[in-house]
mmCIF file of C-alpha atoms in Angstrom:
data_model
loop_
_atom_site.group_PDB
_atom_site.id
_atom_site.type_symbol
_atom_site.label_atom_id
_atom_site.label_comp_id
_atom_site.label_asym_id
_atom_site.label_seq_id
_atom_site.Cartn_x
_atom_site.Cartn_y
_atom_site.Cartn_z
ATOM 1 C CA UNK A 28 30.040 134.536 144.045
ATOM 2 C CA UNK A 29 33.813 132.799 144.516
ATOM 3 C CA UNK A 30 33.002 131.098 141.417
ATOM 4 C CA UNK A 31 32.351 134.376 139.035
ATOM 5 C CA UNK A 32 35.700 136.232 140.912
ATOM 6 C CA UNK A 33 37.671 132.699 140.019
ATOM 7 C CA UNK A 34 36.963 132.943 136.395
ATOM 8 C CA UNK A 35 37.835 136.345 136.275
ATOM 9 C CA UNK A 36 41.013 135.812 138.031
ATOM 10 C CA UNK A 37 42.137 133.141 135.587
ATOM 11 C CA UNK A 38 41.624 135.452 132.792
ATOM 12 C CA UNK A 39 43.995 137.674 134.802
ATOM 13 C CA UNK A 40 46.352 134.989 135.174
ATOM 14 C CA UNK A 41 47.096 134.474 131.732
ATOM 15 C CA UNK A 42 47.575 138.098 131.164
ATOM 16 C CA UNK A 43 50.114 137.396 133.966
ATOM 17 C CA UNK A 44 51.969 135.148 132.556
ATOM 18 C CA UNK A 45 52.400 136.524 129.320
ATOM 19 C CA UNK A 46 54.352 139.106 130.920
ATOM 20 C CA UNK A 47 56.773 136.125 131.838
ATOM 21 C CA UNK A 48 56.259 135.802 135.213
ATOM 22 C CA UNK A 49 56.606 132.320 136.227
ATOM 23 C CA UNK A 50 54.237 130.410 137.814
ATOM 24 C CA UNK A 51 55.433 130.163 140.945
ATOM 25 C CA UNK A 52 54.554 127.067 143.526
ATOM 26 C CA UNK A 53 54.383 128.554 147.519
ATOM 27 C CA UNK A 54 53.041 126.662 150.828
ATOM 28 C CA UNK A 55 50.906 128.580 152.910
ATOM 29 C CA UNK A 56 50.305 127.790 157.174
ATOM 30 C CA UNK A 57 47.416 130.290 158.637
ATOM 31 C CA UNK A 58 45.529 130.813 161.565
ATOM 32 C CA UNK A 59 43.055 133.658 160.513
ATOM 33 C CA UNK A 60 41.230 133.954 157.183
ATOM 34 C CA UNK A 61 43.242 136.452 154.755
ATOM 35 C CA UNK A 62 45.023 133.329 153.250
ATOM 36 C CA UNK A 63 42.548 130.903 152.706
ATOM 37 C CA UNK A 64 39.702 133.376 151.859
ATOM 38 C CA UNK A 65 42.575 135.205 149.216
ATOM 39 C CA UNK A 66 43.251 131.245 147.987
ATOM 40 C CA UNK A 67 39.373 131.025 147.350
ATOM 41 C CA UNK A 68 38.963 134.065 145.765
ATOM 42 C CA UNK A 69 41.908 133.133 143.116
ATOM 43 C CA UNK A 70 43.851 136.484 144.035
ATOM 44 C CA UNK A 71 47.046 134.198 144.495
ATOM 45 C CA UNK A 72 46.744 132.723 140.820
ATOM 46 C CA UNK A 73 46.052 136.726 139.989
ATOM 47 C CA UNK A 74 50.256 136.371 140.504
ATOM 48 C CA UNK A 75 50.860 133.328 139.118
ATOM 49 C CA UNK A 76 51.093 131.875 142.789
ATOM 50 C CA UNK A 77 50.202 127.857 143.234
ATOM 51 C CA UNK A 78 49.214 127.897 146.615
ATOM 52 C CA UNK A 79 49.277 124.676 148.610
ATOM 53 C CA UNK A 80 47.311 125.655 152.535
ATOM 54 C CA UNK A 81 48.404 123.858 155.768
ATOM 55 C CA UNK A 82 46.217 122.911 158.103
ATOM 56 C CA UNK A 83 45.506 125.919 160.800
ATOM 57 C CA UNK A 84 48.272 126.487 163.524
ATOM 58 C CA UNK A 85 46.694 126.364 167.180
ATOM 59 C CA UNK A 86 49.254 129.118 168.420
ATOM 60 C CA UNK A 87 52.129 131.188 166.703
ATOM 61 C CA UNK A 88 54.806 129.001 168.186
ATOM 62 C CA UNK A 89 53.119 125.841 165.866
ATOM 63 C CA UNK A 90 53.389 128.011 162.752
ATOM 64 C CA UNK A 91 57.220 129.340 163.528
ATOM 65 C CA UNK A 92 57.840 125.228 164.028
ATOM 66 C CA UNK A 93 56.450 124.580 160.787
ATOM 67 C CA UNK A 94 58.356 127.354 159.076
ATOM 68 C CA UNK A 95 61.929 126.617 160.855
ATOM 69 C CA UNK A 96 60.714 122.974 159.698
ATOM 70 C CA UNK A 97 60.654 123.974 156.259
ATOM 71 C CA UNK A 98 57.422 122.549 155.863
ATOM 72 C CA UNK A 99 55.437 126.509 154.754
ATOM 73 C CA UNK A 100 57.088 129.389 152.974
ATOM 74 C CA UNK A 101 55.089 131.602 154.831
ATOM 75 C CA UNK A 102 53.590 131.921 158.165
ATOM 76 C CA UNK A 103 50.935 134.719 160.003
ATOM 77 C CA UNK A 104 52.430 134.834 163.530
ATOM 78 C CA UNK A 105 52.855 138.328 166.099
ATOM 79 C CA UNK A 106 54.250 138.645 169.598
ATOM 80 C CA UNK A 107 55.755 134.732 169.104
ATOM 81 C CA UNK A 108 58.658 135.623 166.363
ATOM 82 C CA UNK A 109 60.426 137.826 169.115
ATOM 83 C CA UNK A 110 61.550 134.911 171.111
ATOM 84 C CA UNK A 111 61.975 132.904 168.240
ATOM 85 C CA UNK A 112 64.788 134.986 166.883
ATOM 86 C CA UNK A 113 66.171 134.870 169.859
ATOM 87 C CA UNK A 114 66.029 131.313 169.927
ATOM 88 C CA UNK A 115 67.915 131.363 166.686
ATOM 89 C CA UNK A 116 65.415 131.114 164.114
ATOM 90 C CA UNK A 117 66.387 133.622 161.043
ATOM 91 C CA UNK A 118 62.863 135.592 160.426
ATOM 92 C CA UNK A 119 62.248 138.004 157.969
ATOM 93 C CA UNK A 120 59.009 140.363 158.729
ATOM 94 C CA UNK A 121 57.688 141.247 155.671
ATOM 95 C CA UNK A 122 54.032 142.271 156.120
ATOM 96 C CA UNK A 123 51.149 143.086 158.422
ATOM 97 C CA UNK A 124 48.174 140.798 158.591
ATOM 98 C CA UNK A 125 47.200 142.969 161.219
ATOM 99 C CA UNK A 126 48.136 146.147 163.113
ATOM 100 C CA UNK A 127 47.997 150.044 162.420
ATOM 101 C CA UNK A 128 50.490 151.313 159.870
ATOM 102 C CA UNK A 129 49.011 154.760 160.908
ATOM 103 C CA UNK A 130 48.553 155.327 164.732
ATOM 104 C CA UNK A 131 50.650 153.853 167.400
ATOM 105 C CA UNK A 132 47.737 151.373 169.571
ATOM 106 C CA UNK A 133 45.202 149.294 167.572
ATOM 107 C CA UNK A 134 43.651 146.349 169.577
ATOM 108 C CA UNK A 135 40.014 146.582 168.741
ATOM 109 C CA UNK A 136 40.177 142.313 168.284
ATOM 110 C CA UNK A 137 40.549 142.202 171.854
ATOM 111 C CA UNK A 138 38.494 141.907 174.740
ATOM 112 C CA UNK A 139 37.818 141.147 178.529
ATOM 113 C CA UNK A 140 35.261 138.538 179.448
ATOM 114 C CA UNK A 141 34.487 138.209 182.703
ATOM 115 C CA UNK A 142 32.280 135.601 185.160
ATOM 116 C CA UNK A 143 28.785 137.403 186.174
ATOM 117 C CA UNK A 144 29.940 137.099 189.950
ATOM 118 C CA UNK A 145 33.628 138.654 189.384
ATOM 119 C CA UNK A 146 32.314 142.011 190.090
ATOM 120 C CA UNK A 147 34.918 143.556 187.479
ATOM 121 C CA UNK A 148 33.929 146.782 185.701
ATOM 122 C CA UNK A 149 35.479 147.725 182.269
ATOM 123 C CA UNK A 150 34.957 151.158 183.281
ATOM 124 C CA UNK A 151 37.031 151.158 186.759
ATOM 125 C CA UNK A 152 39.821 148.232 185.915
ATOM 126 C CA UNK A 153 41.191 148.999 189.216
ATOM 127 C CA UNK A 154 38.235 145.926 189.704
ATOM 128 C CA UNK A 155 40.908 143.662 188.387
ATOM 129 C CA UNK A 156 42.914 143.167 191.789
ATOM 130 C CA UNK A 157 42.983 140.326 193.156
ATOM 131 C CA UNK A 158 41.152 138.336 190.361
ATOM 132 C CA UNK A 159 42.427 135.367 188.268
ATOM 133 C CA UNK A 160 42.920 136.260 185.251
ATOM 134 C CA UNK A 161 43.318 133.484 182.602
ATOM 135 C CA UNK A 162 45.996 135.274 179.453
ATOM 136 C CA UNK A 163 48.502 132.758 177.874
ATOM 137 C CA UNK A 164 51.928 133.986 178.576
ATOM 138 C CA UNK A 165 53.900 135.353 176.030
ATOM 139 C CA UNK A 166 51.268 136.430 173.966
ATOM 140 C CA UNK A 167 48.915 139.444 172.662
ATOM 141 C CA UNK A 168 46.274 138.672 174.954
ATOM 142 C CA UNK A 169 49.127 138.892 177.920
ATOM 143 C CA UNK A 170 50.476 141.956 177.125
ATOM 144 C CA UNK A 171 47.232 143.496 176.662
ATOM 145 C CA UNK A 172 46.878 142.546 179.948
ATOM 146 C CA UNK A 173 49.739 144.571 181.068
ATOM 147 C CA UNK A 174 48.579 147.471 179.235
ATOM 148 C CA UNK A 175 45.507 147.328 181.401
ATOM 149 C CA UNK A 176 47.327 147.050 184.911
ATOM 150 C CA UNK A 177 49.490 149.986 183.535
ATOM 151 C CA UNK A 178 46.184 152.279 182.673
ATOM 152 C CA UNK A 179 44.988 151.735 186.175
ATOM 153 C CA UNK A 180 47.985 151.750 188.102
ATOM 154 C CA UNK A 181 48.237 147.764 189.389
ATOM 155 C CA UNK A 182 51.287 145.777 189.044
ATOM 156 C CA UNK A 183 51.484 142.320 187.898
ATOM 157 C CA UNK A 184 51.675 141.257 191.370
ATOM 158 C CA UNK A 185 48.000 142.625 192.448
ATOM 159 C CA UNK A 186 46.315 139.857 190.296
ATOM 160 C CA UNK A 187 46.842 136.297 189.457
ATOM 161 C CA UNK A 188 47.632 135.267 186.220
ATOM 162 C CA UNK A 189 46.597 132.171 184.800
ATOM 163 C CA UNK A 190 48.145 130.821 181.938
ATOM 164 C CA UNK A 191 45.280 129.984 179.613
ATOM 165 C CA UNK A 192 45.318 128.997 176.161
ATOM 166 C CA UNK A 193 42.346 130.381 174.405
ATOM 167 C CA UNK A 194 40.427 127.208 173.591
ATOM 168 C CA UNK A 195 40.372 126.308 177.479
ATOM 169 C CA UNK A 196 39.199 129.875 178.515
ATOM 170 C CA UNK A 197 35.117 129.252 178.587
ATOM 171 C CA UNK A 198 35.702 125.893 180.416
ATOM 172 C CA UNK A 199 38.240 127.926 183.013
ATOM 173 C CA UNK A 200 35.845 130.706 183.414
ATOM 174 C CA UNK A 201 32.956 128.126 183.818
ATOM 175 C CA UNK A 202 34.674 126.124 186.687
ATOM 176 C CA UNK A 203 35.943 129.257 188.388
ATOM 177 C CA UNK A 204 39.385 128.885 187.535
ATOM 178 C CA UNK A 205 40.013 132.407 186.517
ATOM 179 C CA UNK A 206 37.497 134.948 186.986
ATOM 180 C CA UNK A 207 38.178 136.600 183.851
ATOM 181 C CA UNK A 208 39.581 135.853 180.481
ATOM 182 C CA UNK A 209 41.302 138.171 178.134
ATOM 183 C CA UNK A 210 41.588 137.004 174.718
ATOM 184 C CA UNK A 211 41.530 138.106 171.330
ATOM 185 C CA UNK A 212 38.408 137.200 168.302
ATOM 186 C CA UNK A 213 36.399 135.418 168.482
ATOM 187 C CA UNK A 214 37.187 133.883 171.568
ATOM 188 C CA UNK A 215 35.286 136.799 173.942
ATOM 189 C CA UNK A 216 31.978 136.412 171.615
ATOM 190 C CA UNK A 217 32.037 132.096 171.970
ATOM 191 C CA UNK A 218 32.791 132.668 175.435
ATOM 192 C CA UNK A 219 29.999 134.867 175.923
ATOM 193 C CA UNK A 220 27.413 132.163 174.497
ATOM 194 C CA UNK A 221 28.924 129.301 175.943
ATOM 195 C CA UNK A 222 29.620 130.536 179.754
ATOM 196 C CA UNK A 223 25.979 131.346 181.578
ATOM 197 C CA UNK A 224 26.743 134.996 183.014
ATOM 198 C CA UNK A 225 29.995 135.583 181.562
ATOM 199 C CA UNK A 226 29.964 139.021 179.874
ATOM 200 C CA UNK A 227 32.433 141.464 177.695
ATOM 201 C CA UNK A 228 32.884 144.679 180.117
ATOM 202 C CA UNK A 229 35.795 145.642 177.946
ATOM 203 C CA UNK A 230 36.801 146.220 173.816
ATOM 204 C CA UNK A 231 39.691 147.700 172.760
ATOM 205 C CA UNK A 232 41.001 150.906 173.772
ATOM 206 C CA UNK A 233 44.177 151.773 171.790
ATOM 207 C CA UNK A 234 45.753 149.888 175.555
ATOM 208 C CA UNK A 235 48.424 148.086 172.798
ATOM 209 C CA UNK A 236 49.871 148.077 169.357
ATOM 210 C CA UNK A 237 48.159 144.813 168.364
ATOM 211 C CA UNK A 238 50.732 143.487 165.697
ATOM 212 C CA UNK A 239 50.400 140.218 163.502
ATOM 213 C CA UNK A 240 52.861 139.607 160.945
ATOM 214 C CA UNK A 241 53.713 138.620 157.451
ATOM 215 C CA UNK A 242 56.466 135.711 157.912
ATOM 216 C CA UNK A 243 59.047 133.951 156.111
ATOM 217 C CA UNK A 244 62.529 132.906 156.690
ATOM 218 C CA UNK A 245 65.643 135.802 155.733
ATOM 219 C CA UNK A 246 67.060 133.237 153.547
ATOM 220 C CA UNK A 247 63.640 132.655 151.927
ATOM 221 C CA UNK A 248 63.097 136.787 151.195
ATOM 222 C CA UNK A 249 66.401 136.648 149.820
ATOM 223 C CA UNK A 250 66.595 134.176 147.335
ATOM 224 C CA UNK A 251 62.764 135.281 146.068
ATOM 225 C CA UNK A 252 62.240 138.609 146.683
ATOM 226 C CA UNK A 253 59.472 138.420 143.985
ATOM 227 C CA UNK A 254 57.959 136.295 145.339
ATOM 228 C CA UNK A 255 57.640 137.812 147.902
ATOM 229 C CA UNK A 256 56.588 140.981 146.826
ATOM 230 C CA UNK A 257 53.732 138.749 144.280
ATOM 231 C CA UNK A 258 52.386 137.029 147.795
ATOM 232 C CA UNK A 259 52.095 141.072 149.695
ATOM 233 C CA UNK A 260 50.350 141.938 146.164
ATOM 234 C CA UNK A 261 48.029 138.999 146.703
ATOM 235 C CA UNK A 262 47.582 139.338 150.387
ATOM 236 C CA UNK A 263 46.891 143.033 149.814
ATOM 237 C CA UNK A 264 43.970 142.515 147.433
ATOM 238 C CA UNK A 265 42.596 140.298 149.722
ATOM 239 C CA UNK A 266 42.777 142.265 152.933
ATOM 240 C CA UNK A 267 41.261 145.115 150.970
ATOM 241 C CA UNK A 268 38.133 143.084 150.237
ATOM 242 C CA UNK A 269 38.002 141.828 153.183
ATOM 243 C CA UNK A 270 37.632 144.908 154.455
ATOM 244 C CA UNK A 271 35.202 145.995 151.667
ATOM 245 C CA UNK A 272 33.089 143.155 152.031
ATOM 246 C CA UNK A 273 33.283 141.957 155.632
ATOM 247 C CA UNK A 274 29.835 139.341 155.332
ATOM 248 C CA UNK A 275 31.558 137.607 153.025
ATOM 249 C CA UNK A 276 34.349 137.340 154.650
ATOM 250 C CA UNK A 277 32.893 135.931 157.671
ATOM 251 C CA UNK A 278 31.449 133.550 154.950
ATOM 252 C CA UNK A 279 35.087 132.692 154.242
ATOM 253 C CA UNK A 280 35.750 132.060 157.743
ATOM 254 C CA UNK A 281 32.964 129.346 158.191
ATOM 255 C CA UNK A 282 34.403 127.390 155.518
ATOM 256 C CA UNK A 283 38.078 127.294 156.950
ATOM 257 C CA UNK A 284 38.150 127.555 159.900
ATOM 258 C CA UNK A 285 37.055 124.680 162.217
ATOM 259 C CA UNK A 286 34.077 125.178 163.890
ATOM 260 C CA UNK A 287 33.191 128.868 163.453
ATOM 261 C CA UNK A 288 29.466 129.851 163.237
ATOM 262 C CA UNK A 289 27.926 132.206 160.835
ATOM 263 C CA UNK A 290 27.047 134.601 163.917
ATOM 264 C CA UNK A 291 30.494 134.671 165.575
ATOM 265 C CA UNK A 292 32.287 135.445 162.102
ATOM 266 C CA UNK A 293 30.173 137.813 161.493
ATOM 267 C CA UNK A 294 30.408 139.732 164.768
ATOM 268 C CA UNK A 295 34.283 139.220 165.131
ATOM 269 C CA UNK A 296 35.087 140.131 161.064
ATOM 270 C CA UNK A 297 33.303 143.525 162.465
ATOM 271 C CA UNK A 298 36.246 144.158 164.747
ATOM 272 C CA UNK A 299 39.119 142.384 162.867
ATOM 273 C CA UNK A 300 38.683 144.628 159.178
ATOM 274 C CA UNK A 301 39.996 147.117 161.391
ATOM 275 C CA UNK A 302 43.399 146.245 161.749
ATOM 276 C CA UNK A 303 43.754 145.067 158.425
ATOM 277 C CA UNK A 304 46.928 147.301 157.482
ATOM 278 C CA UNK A 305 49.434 144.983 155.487
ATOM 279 C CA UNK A 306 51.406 149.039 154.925
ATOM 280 C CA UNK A 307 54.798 149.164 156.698
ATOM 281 C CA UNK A 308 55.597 152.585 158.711
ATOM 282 C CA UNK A 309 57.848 153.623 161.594
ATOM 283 C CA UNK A 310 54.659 152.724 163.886
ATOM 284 C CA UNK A 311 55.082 148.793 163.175
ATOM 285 C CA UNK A 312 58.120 148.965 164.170
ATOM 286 C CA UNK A 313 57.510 151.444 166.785
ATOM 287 C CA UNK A 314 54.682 148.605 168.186
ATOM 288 C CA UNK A 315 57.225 145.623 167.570
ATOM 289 C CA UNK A 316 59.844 147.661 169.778
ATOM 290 C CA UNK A 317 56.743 148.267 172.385
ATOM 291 C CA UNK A 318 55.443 144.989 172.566
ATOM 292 C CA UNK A 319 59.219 143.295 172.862
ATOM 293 C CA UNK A 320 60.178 145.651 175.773
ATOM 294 C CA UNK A 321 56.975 144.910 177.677
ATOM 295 C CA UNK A 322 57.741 141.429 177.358
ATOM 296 C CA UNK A 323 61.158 141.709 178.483
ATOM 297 C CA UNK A 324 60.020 143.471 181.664
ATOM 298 C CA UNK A 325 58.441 140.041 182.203
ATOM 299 C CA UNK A 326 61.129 137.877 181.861
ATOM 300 C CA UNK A 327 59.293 136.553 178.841
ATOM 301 C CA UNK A 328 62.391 137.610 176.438
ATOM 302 C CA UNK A 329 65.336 138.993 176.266
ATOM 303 C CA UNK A 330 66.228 142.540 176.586
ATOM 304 C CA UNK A 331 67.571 144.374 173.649
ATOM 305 C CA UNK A 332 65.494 143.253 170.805
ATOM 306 C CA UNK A 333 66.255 145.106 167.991
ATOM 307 C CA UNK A 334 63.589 145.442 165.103
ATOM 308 C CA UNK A 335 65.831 146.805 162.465
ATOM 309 C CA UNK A 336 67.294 142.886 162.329
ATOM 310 C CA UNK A 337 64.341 141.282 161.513
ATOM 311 C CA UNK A 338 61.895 144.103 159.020
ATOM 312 C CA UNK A 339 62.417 143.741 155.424
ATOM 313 C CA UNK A 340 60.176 146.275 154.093
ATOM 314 C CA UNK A 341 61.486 146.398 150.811
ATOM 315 C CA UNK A 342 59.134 144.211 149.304
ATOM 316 C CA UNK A 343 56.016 145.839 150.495
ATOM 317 C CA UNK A 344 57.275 149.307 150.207
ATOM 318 C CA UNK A 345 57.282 148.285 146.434
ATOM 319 C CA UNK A 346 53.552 147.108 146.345
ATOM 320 C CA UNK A 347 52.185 150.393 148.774
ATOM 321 C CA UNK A 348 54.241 152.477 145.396
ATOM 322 C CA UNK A 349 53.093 149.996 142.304
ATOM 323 C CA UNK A 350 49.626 149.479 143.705
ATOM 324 C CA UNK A 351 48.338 152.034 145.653
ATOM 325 C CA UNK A 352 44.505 151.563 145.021
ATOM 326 C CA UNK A 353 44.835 148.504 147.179
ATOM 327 C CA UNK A 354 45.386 150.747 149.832
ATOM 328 C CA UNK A 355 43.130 153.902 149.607
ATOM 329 C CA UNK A 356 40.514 153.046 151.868
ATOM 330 C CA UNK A 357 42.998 152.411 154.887
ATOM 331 C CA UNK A 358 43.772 155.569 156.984
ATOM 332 C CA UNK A 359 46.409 158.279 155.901
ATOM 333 C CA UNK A 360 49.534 157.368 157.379
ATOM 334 C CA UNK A 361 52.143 160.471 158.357
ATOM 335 C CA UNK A 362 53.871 161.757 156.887
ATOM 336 C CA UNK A 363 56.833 161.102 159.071
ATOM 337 C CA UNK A 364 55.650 157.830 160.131
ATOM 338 C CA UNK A 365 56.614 157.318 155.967
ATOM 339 C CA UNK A 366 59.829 154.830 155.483
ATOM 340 C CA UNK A 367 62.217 153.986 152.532
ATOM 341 C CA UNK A 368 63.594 150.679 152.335
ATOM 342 C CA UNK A 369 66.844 150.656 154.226
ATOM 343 C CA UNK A 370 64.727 152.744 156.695
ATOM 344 C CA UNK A 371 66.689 152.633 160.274
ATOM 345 C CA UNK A 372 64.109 153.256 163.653
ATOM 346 C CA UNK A 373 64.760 155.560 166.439
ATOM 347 C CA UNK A 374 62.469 154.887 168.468
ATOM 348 C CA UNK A 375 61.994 158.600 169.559
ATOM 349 C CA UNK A 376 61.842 159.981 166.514
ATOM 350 C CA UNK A 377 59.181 157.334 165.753
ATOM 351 C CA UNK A 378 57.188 157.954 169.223
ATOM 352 C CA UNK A 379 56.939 161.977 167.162
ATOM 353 C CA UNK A 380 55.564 160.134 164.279
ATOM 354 C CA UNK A 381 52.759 158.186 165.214
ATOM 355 C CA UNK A 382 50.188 159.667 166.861
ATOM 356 C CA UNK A 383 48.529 157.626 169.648
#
């Protein structure tokens, strides 16, 4: 199957180049499949890209290292770049790899697991005081935590958090640790197999704006904007089969990345095609603003984060206008939630926008 699309997409290639684009040399670091399963498909040499993959990034913060390090042009990386800019670190958002571009809360990739015994019920989470609960601080998975002690009225204080990084979560949960993990794909569907008793009582529930981002450098964006704007075209194509074509997908996903079954690609691709949204709107930045003031509540950043520093929408504004059959399947967006490039947020006037 990779092999007939390959062909095809040299063919495309040359058609590329002969409208003198150059062929253009970019390194890649990932942590989910988009990249690598867009790389195998040939949709980066569709724009003249020669793509050179990294190894996957354990956490966000690993990826952000390798991109201040100069060693990737481009990085996949959410809740993790707000503390990084404020540690310095010049990013330029240019993309989704995940979110909603047309609703304000998307987090059907997450998910509580808990222990048989923990007596925690998805449908009362007022069941969550007093419990450990195993998140790793700073990220999604902790502030979807928050959003679920907000729903049902707990504070922070009423349970104990444990900070967990995902790979440790089935061996916490087994050992009694934490009594329940919350954790994005596919994390809640290994856990589930490899942790007698454990069980998902919770999916989802618009709690969050789940946000994953396009990343590069400012300096980077600048000096190759089309580049840039070649990559979103390429990363576009490939979220849109993705989402057309989830099996294979998850067929993608067993090939690069380590140590994910058939079964558990398959069932977490399910979730994840739904937040495939690469679009920019005033609802990714309305869920960057969210997510950073939740955070800062915490004491995991700073106050005053402001989006309108770090969002470069140009580029994919420019692909949504050139190329908009990449993007027909994916929910109408509002029309106020629409931006231009050089688009300034209010937050209130973007709370109007996008519906929850």
């Amino acid at each position: 199957m990779f092999r007939r699309i390959h062909r095809r997409r040299r063919r495309r290639r040359r058609r590329c180049e002969s409208a003198d684009q150059g062929f253009r040399g970019i390194r890649l670091g990932h942590r989910q499949v988009g990249l690598p399963a867009g790389v195998e498909a040939g949709y980066f040499e569709d724009q003249n890209l020669n793509v050179k993959l990294a190894d996957p990034y354990p956490t966000g913060v690993d990826a952000l290292n390798a991109l201040q390090a100069g060693q990737v042009d481009f990085v996949q990386v959410g809740t993790p770049a707000i503390a990084a800019t404020q540690k310095g670190i010049d990013l330029a958002l240019v993309g989704n790899y995940t979110g909603s571009a047309s609703r304000r809360s998307i987090d059907d990739t997450m998910a509580v697991v808990a222990s048989g015994n923990s007596g925690i019920d998805g449908k009362d989470l007022k069941t969550l005081r007093g419990k450990r609960v195993g998140v790793s601080e700073g990220s999604i998975n902790h502030l979807y935590l928050l959003g679920l002690l907000e729903k049902a009225g707990l504070k922070t204080s009423d349970v104990k958090i444990v900070n967990t990084e995902p790979p440790d979560m089935a061996v916490a949960l087994k050992t009694g640790g934490i009594d329940v993990a919350i954790v994005w794909d596919p994390f809640p569907i290994t856990i589930t197999q490899q942790v007698d008793g454990a069980k998902e009582v919770l999916r989802g529930g618009e709690y969050i704006p789940f946000v994953g981002y396009i990343v590069t450098t400012a300096k980077y964006a600048e000096e190759h904007p089309d580049v840039v704007q070649r990559f979103l075209t390429a990363r576009a194509t490939t979220d849109q089969w993705m989402r057309e074509n989830p099996d294979k997908a998850a067929d993608a996903a067993t090939r690069w990345l380590p140590g994910i079954k058939k079964a558990v690609a398959l069932e977490a691709m399910k979730h994840n095609v739904k937040q495939l949204d690469p679009r920019f709107s005033a609802c990714n930045y309305l869920a960057l603003d969210t997510l950073a003031r939740l955070l800062a509540a915490q004491g995991g950043v700073k106050a005053g984060f402001d989006v309108n520093e770090h969002f470069r929408p140009g580029p994919i504004l420019k692909v949504m206008a050139d190329d908009a059959k990449l993007f027909r399947d994916l929910p109408e967006m509002p029309a106020t939630a629409k931006i231009k490039d050089g688009y300034t947020f209010d937050r209130t006037a973007a709370e109007m926008a996008c519906p929850s």
